[in-house]
JSON list of C-alpha atoms in Angstrom, two decimals:
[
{"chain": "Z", "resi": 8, "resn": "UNK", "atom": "CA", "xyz": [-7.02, 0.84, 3.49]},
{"chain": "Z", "resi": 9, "resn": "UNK", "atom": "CA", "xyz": [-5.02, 3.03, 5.49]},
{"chain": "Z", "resi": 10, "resn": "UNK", "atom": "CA", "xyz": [-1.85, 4.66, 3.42]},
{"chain": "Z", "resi": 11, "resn": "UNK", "atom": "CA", "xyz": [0.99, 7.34, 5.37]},
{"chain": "Z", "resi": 12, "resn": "UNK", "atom": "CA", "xyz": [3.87, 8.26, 3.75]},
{"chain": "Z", "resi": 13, "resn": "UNK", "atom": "CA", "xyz": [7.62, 8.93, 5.02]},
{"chain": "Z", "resi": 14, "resn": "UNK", "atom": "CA", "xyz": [10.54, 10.66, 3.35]},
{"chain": "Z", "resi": 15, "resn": "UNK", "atom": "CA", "xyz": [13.89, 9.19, 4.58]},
{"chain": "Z", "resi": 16, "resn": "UNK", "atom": "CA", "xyz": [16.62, 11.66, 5.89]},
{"chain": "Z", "resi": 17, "resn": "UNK", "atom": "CA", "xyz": [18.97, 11.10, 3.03]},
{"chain": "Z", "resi": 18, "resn": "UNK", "atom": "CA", "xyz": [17.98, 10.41, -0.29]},
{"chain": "Z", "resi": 19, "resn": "UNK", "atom": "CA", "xyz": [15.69, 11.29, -3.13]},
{"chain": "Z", "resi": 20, "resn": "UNK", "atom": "CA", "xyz": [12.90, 9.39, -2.34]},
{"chain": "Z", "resi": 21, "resn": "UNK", "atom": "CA", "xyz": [9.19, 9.12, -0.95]},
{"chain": "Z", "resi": 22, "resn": "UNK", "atom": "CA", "xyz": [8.13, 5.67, 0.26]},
{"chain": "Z", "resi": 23, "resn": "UNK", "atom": "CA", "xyz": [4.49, 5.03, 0.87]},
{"chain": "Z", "resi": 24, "resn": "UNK", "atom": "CA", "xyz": [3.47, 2.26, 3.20]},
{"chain": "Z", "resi": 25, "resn": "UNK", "atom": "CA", "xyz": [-0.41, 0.83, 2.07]},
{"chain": "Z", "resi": 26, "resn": "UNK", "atom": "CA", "xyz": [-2.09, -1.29, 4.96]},
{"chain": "Z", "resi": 27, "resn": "UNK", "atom": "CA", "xyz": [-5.50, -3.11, 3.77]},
{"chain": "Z", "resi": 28, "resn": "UNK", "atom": "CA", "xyz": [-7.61, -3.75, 6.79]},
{"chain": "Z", "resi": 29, "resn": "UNK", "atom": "CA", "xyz": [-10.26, -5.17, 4.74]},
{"chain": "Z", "resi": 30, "resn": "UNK", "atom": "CA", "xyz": [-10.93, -9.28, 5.77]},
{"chain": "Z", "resi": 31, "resn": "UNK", "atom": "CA", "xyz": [-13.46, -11.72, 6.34]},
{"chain": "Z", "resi": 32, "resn": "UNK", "atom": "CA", "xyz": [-14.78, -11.03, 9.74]},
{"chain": "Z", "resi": 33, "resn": "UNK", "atom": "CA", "xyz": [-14.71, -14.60, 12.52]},
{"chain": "Z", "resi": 34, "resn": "UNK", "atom": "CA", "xyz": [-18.04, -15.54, 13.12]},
{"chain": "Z", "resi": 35, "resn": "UNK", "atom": "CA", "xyz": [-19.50, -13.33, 15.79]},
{"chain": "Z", "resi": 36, "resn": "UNK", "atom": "CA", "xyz": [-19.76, -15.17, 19.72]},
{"chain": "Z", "resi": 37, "resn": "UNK", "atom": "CA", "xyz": [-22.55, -16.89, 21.11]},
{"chain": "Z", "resi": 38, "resn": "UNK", "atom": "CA", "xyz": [-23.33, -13.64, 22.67]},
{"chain": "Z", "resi": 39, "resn": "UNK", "atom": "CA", "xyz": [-23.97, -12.16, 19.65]},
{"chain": "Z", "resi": 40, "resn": "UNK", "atom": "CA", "xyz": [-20.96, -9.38, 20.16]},
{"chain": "Z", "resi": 41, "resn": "UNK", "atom": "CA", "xyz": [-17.67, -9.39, 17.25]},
{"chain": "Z", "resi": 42, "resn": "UNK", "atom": "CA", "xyz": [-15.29, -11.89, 17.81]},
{"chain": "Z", "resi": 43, "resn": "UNK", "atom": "CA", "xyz": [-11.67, -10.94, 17.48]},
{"chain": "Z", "resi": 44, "resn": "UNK", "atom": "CA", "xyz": [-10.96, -14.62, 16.40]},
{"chain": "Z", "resi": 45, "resn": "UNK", "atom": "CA", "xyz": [-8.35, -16.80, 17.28]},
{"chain": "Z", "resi": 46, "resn": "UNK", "atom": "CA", "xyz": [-5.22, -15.37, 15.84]},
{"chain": "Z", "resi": 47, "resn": "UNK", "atom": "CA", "xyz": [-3.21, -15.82, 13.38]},
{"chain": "Z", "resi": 48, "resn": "UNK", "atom": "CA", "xyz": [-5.46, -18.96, 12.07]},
{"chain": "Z", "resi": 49, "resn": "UNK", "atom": "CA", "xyz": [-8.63, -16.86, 11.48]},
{"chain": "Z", "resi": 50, "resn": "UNK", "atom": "CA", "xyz": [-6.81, -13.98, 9.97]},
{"chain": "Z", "resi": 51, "resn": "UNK", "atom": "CA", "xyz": [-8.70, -14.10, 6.11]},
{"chain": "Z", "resi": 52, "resn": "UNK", "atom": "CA", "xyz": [-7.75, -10.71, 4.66]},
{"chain": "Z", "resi": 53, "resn": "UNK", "atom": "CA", "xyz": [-9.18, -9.58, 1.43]},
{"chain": "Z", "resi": 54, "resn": "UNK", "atom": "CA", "xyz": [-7.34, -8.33, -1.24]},
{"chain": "Z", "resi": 55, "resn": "UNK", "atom": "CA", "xyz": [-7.05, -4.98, -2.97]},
{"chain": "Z", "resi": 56, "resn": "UNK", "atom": "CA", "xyz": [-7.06, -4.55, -7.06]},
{"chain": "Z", "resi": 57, "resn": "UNK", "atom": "CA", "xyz": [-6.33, -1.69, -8.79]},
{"chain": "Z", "resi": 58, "resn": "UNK", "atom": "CA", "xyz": [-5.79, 1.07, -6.15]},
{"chain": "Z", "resi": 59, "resn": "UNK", "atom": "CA", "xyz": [-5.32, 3.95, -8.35]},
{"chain": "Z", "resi": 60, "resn": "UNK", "atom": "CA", "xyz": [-2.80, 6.49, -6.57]},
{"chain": "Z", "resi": 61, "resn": "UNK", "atom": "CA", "xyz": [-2.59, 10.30, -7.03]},
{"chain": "Z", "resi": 62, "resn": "UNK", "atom": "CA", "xyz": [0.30, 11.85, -5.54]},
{"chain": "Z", "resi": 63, "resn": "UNK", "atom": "CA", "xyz": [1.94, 15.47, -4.75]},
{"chain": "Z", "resi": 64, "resn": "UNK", "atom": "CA", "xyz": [5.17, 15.34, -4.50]},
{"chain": "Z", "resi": 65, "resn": "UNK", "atom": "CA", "xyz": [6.75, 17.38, -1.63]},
{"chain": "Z", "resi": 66, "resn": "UNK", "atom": "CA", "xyz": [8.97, 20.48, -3.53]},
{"chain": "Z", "resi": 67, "resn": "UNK", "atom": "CA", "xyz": [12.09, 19.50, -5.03]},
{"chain": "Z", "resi": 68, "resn": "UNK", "atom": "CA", "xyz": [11.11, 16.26, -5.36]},
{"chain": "Z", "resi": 69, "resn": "UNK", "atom": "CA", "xyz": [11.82, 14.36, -8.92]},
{"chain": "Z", "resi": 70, "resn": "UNK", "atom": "CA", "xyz": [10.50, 11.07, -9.90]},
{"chain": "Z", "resi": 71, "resn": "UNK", "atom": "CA", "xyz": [12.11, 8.79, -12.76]},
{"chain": "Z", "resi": 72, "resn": "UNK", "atom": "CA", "xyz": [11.09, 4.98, -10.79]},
{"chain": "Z", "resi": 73, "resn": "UNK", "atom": "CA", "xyz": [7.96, 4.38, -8.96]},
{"chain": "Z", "resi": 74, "resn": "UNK", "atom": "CA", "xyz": [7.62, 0.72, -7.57]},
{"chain": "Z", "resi": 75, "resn": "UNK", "atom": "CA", "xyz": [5.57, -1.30, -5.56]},
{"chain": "Z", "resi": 76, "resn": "UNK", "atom": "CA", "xyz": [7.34, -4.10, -2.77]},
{"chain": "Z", "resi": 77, "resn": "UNK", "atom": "CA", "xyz": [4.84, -6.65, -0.99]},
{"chain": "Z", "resi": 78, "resn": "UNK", "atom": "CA", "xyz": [5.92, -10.05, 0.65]},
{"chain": "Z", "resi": 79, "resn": "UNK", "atom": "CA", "xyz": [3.84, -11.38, -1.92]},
{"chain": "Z", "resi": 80, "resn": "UNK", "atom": "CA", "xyz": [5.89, -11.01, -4.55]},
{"chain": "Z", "resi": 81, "resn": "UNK", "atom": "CA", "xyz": [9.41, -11.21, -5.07]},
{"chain": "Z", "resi": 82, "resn": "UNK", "atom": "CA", "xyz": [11.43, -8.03, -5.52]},
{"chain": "Z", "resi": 83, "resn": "UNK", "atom": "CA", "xyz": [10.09, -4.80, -6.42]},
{"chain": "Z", "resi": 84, "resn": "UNK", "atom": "CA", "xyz": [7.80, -4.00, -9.89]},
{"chain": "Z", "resi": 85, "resn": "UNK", "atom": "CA", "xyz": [8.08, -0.92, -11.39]},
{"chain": "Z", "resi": 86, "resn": "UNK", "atom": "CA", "xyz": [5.28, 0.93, -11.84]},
{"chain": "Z", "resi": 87, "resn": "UNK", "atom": "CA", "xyz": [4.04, 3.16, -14.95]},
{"chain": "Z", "resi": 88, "resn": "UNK", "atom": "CA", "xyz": [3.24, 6.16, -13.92]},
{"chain": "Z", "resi": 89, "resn": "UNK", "atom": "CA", "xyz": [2.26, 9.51, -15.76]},
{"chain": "Z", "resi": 90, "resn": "UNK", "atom": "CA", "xyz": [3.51, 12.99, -14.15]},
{"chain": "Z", "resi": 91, "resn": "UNK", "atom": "CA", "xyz": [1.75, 16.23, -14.19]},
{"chain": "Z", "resi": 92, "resn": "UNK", "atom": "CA", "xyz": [3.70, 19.41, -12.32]},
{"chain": "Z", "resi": 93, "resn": "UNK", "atom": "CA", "xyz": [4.53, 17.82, -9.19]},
{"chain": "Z", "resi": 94, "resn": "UNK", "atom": "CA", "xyz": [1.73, 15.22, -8.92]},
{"chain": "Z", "resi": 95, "resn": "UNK", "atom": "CA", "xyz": [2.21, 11.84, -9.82]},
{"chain": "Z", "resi": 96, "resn": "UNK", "atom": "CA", "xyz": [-0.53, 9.08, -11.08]},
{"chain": "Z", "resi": 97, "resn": "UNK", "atom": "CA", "xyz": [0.22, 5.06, -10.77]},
{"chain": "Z", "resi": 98, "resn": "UNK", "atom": "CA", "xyz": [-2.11, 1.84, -10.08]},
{"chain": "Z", "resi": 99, "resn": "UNK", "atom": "CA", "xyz": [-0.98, -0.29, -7.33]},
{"chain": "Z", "resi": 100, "resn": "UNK", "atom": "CA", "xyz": [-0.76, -3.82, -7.87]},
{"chain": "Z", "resi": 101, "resn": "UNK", "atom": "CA", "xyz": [-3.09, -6.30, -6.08]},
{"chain": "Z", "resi": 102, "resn": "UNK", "atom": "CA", "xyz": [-1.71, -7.15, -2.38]},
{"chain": "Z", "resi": 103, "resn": "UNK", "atom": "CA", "xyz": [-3.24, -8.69, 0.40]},
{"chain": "Z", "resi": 104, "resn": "UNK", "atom": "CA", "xyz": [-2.23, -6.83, 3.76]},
{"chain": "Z", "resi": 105, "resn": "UNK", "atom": "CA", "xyz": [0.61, -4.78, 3.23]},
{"chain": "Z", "resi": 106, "resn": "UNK", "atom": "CA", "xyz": [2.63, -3.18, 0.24]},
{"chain": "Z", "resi": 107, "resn": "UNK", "atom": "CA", "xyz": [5.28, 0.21, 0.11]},
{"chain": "Z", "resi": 108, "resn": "UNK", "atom": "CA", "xyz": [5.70, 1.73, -2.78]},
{"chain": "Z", "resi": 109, "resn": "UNK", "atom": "CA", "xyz": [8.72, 3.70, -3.48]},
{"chain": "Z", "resi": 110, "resn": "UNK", "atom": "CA", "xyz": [8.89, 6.76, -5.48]},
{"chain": "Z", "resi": 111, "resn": "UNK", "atom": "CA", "xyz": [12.28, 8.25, -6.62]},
{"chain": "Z", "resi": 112, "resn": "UNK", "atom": "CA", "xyz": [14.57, 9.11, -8.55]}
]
């Protein structure tokens, strides 16, 4: 999994986009050499439980929501979350390729 983070311009917030890279792999060819697979059809990603997330907040930062957005579900679910100074501590939900989670105020 490969996780960056962004802070938009305006706004209180810090939005952190999680990308799971972790699939099935297509059979390899009849070389013997990885196949990249035929698309879209072969795609058989994985998915991710119980990503635990520890988090420093960037100064003058304050969190009251944290919540987690992926096209598998609908809308966004708020995530508990304990704070200590300015880190932060939450458990993603389960998601199959991509999820943001938003933390702010």
């Amino acid at each position: 999994m490969r996780v960056s983070a962004s802070r938009p311009a305006t706004g209180d917030e810090l939005t952190l986009h999680l990308v799971n890279y972790n699939r099935t792999e297509p059979p390899r060819g009849a070389d013997g050499k990885p196949s990249a697979g035929g698309g879209i059809k072969d795609e058989k990603p994985i998915a991710v439980t119980g990503v635990t997330a520890d988090v420093l907040l960037p100064e003058g930062l304050d969190v009251g929501v944290v919540e987690a957005l992926s096209p598998e579900k609908t809308g966004a679910v708020k995530l508990e979350f304990s704070r200590s100074g300015r880190r932060v501590r939450f458990t993603v939900p389960g998601f199959l390729v991509y999820c943001v989670v938003r933390l702010r105020r």
